[in-house]
XYZ file of C-alpha atoms in Angstrom:
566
model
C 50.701 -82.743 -99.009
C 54.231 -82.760 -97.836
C 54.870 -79.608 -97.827
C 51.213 -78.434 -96.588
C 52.271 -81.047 -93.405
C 55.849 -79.430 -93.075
C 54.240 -75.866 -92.258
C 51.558 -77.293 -89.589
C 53.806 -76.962 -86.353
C 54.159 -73.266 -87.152
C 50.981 -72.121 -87.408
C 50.278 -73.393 -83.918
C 53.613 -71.698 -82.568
C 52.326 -68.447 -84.462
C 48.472 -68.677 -82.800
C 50.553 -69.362 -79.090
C 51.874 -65.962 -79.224
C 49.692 -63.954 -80.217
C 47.253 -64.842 -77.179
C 50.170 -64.422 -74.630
C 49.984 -60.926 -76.703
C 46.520 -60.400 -75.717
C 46.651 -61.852 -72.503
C 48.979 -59.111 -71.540
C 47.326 -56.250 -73.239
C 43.985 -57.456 -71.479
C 45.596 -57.457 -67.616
C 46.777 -53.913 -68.742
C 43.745 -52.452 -69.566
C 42.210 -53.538 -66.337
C 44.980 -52.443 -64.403
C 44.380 -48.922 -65.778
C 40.841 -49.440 -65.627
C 40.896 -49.842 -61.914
C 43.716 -46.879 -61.584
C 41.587 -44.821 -63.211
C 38.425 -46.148 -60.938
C 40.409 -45.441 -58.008
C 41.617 -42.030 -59.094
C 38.199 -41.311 -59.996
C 36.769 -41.663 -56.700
C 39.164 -40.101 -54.923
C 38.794 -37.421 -56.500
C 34.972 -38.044 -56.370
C 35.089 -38.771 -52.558
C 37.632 -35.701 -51.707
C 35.510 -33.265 -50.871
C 33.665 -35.511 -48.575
C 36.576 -36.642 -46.855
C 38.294 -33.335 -46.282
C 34.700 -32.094 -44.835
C 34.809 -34.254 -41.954
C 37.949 -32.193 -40.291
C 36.564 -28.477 -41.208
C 34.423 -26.446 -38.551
C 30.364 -26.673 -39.034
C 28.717 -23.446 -39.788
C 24.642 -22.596 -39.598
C 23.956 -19.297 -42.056
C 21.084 -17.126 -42.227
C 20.170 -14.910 -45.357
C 21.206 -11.091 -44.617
C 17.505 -9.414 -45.273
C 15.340 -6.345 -44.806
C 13.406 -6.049 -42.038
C 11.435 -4.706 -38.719
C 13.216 -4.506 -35.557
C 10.550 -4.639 -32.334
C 11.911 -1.372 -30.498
C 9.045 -1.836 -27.934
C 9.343 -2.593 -24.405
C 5.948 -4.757 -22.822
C 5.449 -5.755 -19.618
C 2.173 -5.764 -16.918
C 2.527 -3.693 -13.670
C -0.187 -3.562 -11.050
C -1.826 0.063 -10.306
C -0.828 1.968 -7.436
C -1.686 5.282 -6.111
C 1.150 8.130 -6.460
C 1.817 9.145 -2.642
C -1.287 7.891 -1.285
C -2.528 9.438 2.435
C -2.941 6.208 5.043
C -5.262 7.183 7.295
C -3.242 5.652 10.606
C -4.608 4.858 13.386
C -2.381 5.338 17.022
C -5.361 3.725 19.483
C -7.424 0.367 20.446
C -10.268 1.025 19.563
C -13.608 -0.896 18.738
C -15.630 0.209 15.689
C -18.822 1.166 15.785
C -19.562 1.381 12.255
C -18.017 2.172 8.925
C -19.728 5.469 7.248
C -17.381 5.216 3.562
C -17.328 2.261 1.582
C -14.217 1.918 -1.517
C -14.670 4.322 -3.979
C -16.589 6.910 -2.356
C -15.447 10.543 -2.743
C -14.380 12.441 0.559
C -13.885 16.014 1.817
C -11.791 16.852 4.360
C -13.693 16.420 7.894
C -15.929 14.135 6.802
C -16.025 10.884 9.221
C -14.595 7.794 8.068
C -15.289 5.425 11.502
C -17.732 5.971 14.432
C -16.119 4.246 17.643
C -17.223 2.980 20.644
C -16.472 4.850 23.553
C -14.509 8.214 24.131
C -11.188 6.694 25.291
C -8.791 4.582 23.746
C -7.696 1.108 26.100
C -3.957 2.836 26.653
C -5.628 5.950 27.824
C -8.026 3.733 30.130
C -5.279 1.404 31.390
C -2.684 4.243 31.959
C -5.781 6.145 33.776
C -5.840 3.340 36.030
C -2.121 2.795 36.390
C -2.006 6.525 37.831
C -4.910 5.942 40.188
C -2.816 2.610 41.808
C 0.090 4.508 41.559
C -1.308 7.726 43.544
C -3.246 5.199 45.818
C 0.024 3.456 46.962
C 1.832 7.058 47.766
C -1.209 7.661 49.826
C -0.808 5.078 51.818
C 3.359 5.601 51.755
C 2.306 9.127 53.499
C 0.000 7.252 56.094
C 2.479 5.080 57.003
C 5.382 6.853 57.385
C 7.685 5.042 54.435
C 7.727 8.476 52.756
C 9.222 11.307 54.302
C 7.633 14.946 54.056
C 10.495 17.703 53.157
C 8.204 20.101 55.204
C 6.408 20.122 58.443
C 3.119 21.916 56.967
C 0.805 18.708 57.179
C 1.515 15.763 58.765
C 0.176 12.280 58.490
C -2.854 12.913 60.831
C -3.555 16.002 58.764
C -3.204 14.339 55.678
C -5.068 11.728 56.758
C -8.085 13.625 58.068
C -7.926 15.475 54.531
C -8.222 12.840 52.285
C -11.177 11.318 54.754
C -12.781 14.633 53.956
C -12.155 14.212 50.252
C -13.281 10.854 50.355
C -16.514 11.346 52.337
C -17.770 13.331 49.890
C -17.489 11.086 47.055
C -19.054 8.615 48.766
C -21.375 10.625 49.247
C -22.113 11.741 46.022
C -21.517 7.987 44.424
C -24.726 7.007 47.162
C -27.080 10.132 45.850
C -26.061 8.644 42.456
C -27.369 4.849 43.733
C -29.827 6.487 45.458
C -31.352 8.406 42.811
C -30.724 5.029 40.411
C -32.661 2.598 42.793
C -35.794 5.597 43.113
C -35.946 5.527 39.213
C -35.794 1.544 39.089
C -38.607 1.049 41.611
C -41.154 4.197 40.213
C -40.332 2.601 37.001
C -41.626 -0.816 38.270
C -44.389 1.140 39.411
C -45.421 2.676 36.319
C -45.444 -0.746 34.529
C -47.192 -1.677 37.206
C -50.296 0.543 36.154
C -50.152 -0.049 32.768
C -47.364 1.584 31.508
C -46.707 5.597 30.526
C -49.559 7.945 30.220
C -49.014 9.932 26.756
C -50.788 13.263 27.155
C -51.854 15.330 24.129
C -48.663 17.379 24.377
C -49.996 19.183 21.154
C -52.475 21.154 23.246
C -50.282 22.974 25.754
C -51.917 26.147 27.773
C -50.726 29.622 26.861
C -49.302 28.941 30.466
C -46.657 26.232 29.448
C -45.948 28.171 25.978
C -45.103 31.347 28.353
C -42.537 29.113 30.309
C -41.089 27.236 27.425
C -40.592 30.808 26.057
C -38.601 31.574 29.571
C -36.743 28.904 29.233
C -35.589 29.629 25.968
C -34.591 33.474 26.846
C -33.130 32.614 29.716
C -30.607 30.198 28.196
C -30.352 32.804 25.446
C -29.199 35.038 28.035
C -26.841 32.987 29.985
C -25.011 31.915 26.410
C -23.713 35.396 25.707
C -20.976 34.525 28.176
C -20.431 30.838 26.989
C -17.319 32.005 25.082
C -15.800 33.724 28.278
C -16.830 30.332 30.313
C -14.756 28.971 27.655
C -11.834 30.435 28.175
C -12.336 31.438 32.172
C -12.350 26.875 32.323
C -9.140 26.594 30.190
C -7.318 29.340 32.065
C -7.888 27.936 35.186
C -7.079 24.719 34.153
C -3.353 25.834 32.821
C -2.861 27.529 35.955
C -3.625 24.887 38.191
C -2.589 21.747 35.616
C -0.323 23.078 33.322
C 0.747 19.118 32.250
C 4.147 18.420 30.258
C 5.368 19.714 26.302
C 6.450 17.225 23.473
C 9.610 16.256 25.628
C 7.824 15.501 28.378
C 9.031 18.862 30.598
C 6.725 19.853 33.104
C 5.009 23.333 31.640
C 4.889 26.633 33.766
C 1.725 27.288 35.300
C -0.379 29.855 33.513
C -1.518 33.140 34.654
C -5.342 32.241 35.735
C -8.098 34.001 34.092
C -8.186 37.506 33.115
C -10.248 40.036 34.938
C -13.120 40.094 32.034
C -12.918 36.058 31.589
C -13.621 35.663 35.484
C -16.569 38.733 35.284
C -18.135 36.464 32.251
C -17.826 33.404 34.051
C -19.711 34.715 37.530
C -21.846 36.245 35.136
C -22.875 32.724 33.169
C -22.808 30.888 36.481
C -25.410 33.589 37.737
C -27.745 33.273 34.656
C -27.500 29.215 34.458
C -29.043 29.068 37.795
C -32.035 31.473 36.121
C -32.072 29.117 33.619
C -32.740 25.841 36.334
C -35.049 27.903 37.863
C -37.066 28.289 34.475
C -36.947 24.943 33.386
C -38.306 24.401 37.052
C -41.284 26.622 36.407
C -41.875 25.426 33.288
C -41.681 21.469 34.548
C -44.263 22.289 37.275
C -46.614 23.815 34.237
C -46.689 20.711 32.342
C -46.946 18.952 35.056
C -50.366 20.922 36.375
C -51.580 20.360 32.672
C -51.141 16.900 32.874
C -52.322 15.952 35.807
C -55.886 18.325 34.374
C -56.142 16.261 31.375
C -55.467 13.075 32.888
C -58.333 13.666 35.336
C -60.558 14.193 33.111
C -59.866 10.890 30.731
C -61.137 7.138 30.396
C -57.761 6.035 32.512
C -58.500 5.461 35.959
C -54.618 5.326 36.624
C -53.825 8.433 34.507
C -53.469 11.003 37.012
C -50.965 8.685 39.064
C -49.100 7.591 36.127
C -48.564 11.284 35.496
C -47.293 12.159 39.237
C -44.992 8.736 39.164
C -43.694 10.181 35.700
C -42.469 13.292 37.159
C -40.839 11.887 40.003
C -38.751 9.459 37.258
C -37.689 12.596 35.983
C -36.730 14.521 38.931
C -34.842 11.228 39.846
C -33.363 11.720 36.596
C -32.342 14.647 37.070
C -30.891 14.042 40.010
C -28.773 11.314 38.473
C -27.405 14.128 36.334
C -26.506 16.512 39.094
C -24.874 14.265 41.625
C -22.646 13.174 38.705
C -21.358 16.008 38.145
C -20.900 16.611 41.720
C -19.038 13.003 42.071
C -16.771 13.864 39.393
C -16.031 17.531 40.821
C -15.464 15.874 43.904
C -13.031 13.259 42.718
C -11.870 16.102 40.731
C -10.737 17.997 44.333
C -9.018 14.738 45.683
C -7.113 14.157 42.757
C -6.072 17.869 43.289
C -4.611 17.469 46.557
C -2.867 14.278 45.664
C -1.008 16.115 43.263
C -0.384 18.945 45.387
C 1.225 16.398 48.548
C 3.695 14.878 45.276
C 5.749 18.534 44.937
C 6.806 18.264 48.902
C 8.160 14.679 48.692
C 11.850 14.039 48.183
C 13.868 11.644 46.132
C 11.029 9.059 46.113
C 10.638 6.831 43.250
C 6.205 6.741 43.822
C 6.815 10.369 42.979
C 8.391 9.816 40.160
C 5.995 6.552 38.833
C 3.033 9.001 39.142
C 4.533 12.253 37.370
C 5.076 9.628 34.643
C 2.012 8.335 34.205
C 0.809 11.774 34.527
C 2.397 12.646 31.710
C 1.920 9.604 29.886
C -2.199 10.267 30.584
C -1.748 13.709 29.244
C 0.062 12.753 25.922
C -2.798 10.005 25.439
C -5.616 12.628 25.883
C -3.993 15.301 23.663
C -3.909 12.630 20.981
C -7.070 10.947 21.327
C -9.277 10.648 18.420
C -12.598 11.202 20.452
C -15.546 8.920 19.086
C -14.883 9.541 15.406
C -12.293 9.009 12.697
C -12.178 11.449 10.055
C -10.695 12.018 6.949
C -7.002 14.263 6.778
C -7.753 15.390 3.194
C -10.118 15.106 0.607
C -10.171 12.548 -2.240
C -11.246 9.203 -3.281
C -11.252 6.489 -0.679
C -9.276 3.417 -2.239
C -9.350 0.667 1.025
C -11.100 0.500 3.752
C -10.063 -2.123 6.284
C -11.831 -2.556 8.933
C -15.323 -3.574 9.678
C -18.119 -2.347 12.835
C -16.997 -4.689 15.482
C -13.602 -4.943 14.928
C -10.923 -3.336 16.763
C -8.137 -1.280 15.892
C -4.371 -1.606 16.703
C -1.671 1.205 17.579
C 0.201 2.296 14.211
C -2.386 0.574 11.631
C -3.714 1.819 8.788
C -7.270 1.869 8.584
C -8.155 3.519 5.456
C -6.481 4.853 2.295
C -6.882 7.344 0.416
C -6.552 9.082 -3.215
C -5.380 12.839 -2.311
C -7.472 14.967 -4.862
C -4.810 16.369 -7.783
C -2.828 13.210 -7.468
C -3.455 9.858 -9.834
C -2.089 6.416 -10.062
C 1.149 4.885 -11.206
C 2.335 1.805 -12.425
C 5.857 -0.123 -12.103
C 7.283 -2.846 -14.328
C 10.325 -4.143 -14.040
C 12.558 -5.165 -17.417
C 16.301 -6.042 -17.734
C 18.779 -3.492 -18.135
C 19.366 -4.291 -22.033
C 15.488 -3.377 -22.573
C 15.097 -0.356 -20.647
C 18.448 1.165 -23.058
C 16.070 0.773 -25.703
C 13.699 3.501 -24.419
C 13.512 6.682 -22.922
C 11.325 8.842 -20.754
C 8.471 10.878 -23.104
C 8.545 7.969 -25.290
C 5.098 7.131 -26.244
C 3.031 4.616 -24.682
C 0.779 2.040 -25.954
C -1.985 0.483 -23.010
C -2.749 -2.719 -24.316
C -5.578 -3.600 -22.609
C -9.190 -2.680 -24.693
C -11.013 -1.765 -21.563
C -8.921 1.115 -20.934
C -10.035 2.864 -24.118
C -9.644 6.337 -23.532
C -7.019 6.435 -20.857
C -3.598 7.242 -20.809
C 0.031 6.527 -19.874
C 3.153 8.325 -19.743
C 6.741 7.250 -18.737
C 7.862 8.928 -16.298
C 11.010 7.501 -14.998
C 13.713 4.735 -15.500
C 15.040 3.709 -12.074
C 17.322 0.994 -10.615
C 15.143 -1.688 -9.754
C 15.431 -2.408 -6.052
C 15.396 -6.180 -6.166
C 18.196 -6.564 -8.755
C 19.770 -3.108 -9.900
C 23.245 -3.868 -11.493
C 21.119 -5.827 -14.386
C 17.471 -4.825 -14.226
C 15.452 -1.172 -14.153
C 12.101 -0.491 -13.273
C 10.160 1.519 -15.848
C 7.322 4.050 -14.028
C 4.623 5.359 -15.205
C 1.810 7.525 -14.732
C -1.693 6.947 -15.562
C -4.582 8.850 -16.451
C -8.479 8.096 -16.765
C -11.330 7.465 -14.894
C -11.571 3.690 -15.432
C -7.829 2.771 -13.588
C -8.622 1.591 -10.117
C -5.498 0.792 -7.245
C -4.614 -2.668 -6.789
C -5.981 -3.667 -10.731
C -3.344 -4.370 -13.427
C -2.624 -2.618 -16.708
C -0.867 -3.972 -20.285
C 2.175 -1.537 -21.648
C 4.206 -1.178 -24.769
C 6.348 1.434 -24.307
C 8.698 3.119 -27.222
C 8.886 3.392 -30.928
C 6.775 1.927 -33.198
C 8.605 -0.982 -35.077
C 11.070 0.198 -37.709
C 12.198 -1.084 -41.155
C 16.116 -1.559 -41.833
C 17.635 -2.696 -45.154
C 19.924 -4.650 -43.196
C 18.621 -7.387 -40.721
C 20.472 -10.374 -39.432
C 20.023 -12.609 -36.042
C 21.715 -11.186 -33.078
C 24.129 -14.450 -33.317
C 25.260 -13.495 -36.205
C 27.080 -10.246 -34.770
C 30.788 -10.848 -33.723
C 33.313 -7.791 -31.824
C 37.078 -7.835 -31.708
C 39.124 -5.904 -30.584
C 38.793 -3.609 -33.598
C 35.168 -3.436 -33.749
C 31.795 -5.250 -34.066
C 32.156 -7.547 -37.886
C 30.298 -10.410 -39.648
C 31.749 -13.496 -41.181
C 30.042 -14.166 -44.577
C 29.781 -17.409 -46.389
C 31.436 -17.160 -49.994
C 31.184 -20.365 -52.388
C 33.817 -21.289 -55.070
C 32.932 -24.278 -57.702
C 35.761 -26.930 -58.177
C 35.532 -30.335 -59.441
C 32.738 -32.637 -58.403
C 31.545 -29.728 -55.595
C 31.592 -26.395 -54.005
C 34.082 -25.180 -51.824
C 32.627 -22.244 -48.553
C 35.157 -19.882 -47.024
C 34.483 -17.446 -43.901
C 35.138 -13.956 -45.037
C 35.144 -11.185 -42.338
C 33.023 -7.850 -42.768
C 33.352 -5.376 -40.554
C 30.241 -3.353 -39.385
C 29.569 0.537 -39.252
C 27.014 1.210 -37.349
C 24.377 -0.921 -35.223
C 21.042 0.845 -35.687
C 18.541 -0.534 -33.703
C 18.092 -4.613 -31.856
C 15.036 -6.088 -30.116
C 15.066 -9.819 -28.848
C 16.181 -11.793 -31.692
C 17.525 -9.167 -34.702
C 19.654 -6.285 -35.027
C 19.871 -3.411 -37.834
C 23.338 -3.439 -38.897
C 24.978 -0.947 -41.775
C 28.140 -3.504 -43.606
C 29.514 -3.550 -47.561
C 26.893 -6.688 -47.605
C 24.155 -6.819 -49.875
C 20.842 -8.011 -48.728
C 18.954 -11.337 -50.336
C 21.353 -13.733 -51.160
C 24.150 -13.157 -48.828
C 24.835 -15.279 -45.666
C 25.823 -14.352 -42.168
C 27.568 -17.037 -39.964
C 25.192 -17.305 -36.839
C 27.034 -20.663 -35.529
C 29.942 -22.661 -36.047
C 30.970 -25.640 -33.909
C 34.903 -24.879 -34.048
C 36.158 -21.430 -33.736
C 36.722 -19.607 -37.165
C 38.507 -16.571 -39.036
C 38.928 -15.042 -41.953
C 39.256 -16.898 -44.619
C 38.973 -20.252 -42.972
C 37.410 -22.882 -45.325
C 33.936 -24.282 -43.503
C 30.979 -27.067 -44.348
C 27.310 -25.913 -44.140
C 25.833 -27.849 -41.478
C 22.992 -28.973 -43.893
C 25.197 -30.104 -46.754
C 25.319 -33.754 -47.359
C 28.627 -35.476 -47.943
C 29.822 -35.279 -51.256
């Protein structure tokens, strides 16, 4: 027991250190532990950590492909040089004889209007008249001097009394005649109204006159043609007006020897030809007057006589018309005679221009009809009957026959380079089956030429009508390429147009990208969003860089901007 007691304290000292042995060993491992921890995720962690300071890159798979080598647009339909009927006068219409649509020869009336004379014709008419009727008075009066001493104001004055008297006195036969027809007329209601005789049943006696009439103006319009031209020589002799620049014309020669034998001879047969129409009045009238005696109308025989006297009255209207406007005719003469022997005064030179202004309005008047310049298909028509018409407007338009329709559309310059004139042309819309369009032309466009053009072209087929619109693809049909990436995907320097690649390389715990360049032979074909490209690529499974938010080279390292931190 003593000796067992002796070896007690060592044991203890013994058991002491070996747990300060352990103790130690222990707070070793765990330091390693956590080295090795810490190295781990480092290492774990690198990639991730590097990632943050490297540019962002989007890819897209290099693939096979279509590239849309059409053009489309919509243009509106227009006519190709289209004839605008124009129209120089005011005028009112009268009524509208075409409607849109309707085919036209040339000739054919477009517009009846109102009237014979346009307003500027009428109000420059009437300037002239003031204008001549103020140097009248100037001669009377003694403000404007005669160059010669060959009439002087009392015989100028005593001239155009002369003048004057007898259109007065043709204006009262015409109010005389008007007020006889008015008050017979008042007459005849009066009774009962017109007697109608059987006109059906003439006597071989009227026949025989009607017949006399008819040969005699048969007779009398053998000469019309050399009436004709006796009226328009005598009229260039004695009013030979202005030319285009407003230079008084020469005075012709008069009539010709056979023109003034034709005329004497027409004015010698037209008085036959009253004097037939007199016979043959005065036969119906005899016949008339026999059957109305003899039927169930009281009043019939007098309604008969009061008829003829409307019509001589009539007739008289007629003739002292004519003999008012030869007579105004002869005054206007004279006044235009007493303008070449005054001086330096400005009324002279007011009236020649309104002379000459008159005689440019009448050469150009359109009479009481418009009518169509060509023939074709009438496309507008705008005005209606009531309406008037200004100076310089275009009243109608029309389709010349031989010449179609166009349409315009407008692209941006990088569209138009896809295409070229003859390339075929698709019309998109389905109710245009069986018409056609060709391109014609690639223009500037007007509006905005350094970056647009304006694509035209011309259309064929029954169904197009002006002013309507019409659907186009023009150019090749889509194509297939091997090699098909977006458009933001193709880079230039100054060496050429390139790609940039994404290549992947496995190292620990990830994958590493790098940019690698590829330069690029040929650009086939683009449209919108692709473009056929020819590179040492292969298609389906390699990557083109479209996007990158830093700027990149060759062989830069990158991060995919859908890869999650690693």
């Amino acid at each position: 027991m003593s000796e067992e007691n002796k070896n007690l304290p060592k044991v203890e000292k013994v058991e002491n250190n070996e747990e300060k042995g352990s103790k130690k060993r222990d707070i070793i491992k765990n330091v390693a532990i956590i080295f090795l921890a810490v190295m781990l995720l480092l290492t774990f962690f690198s990639n991730t950590i590097m990632n943050y300071s490297l540019p962002q890159v989007s890819t897209q798979s290099i693939e096979s492909g279509t590239i849309k080598t059409q053009v489309r647009g919509k243009g509106t339909i227009e006519l190709v040089d289209p004839y605008n009927v124009i129209m120089d006068e005011t005028r009112t219409i009268a009524s509208v004889r075409v409607k849109e649509g309707d085919e036209v020869q040339e000739g054919d009336v477009l517009y009846v209007l109102e009237g014979i004379e346009s307003e500027e014709l009428a109000t420059a008419k009437k300037d002239l008249k003031t204008a001549e009727t103020a140097y009248l008075t100037g001669l009377l009066d003694g403000s404007i001097t005669m160059t010669t001493n060959s009439e002087d104001a009392a015989a100028i004055q005593k001239n155009l009394a002369a003048l004057q008297s007898v259109i007065d006195a043709r204006q009262a036969d015409i109010d005389l005649h008007t007020n006889n027809v008015n008050t017979l007329t008042l007459q005849l209601k009066a009774l009962g109204g017109t007697y109608k005789a059987d006109t059906t049943q003439y006597s071989i006696d009227v026949i025989n006159a009607q017949r006399a009439v008819d040969l005699a103006k048969a007779n009398r319009d053998v000469y019309a043609d050399l009436e004709k031209a006796y009226q328009a020589a005598v009229e260039a002799r004695d009013n030979p007006g202005t030319d285009e620049q407003g230079q008084p014309l020469p005075p012709g020669p008069g009539p010709t020897p056979e023109q003034t034998e034709g005329h004497n001879k027409y004015v010698e047969l037209d008085k036959k030809v009253t004097e037939a129409n007199s016979v043959l009045a005065t036969k119906k009238y005899n016949q008339d007057i026999a059957e109305a005696n003899s039927s169930n109308d009281p009043n019939a025989a007098k309604k008969v006589e009061i008829q003829r006297q409307i019509d001589i009255e009539t007739e008289g209207i007629t003739l002292s018309k004519k003999a008012l406007d030869d007579a105004q005719a002869n005054k206007d003469k004279y006044v235009k005679e007493m303008t070449g022997q005054v001086k330096g005064s400005s009324a002279v030179d007011e009236i020649n221009n309104l002379r000459d202004k008159v005689a440019k309005l009448e050469a150009k008047t359109m009479g009481s009809e418009i009518k169509s310049p060509v023939t074709g298909k009438v496309v507008t028509v705008s005005k209606q009957a009531g309406e008037k018409t200004e100076p310089k407007e275009t009243v109608a338009v029309i389709q010349v026959e031989g010449k179609g329709l166009c349409t315009k559309i407008s692209v941006e310059t990088r569209q138009a380079n896809k295409v070229k004139v003859g390339d075929p042309v698709m019309i998109e819309d389905y109710f245009y089956y069986g018409c056609t369009a060709n391109l014609a032309a690639i223009q500037p466009d007007k509006d905005d030429p350094k970056n647009k053009r304006t694509l035209l072209f011309d259309l064929v087929g029954e169904d197009f009508q002006a002013g309507g619109t019409v659907s186009l693809a023009v150019g090749q049909a889509n194509q297939s390429f091997n090699l098909v990436i977006p458009k933001s995907g193709l880079r230039e320097d100054t060496k050429g147009k390139y790609i940039l690649i994404l290549e992947s390389k496995a190292v620990p715990f990830g994958t590493r990208y790098i940019a690698k360049k590829v330069d690029v032979t040929q650009v086939y074909a683009e449209d919108d969003m692709n473009v056929a490209i020819e590179a040492a690529v292969e298609p389906w499974g390699t990557y083109v860089i479209t996007n990158q938010t830093k700027p990149i080279k060759n062989g830069d390292q990158v991060r995919l901007a859908t890869e999650e931190s690693k």
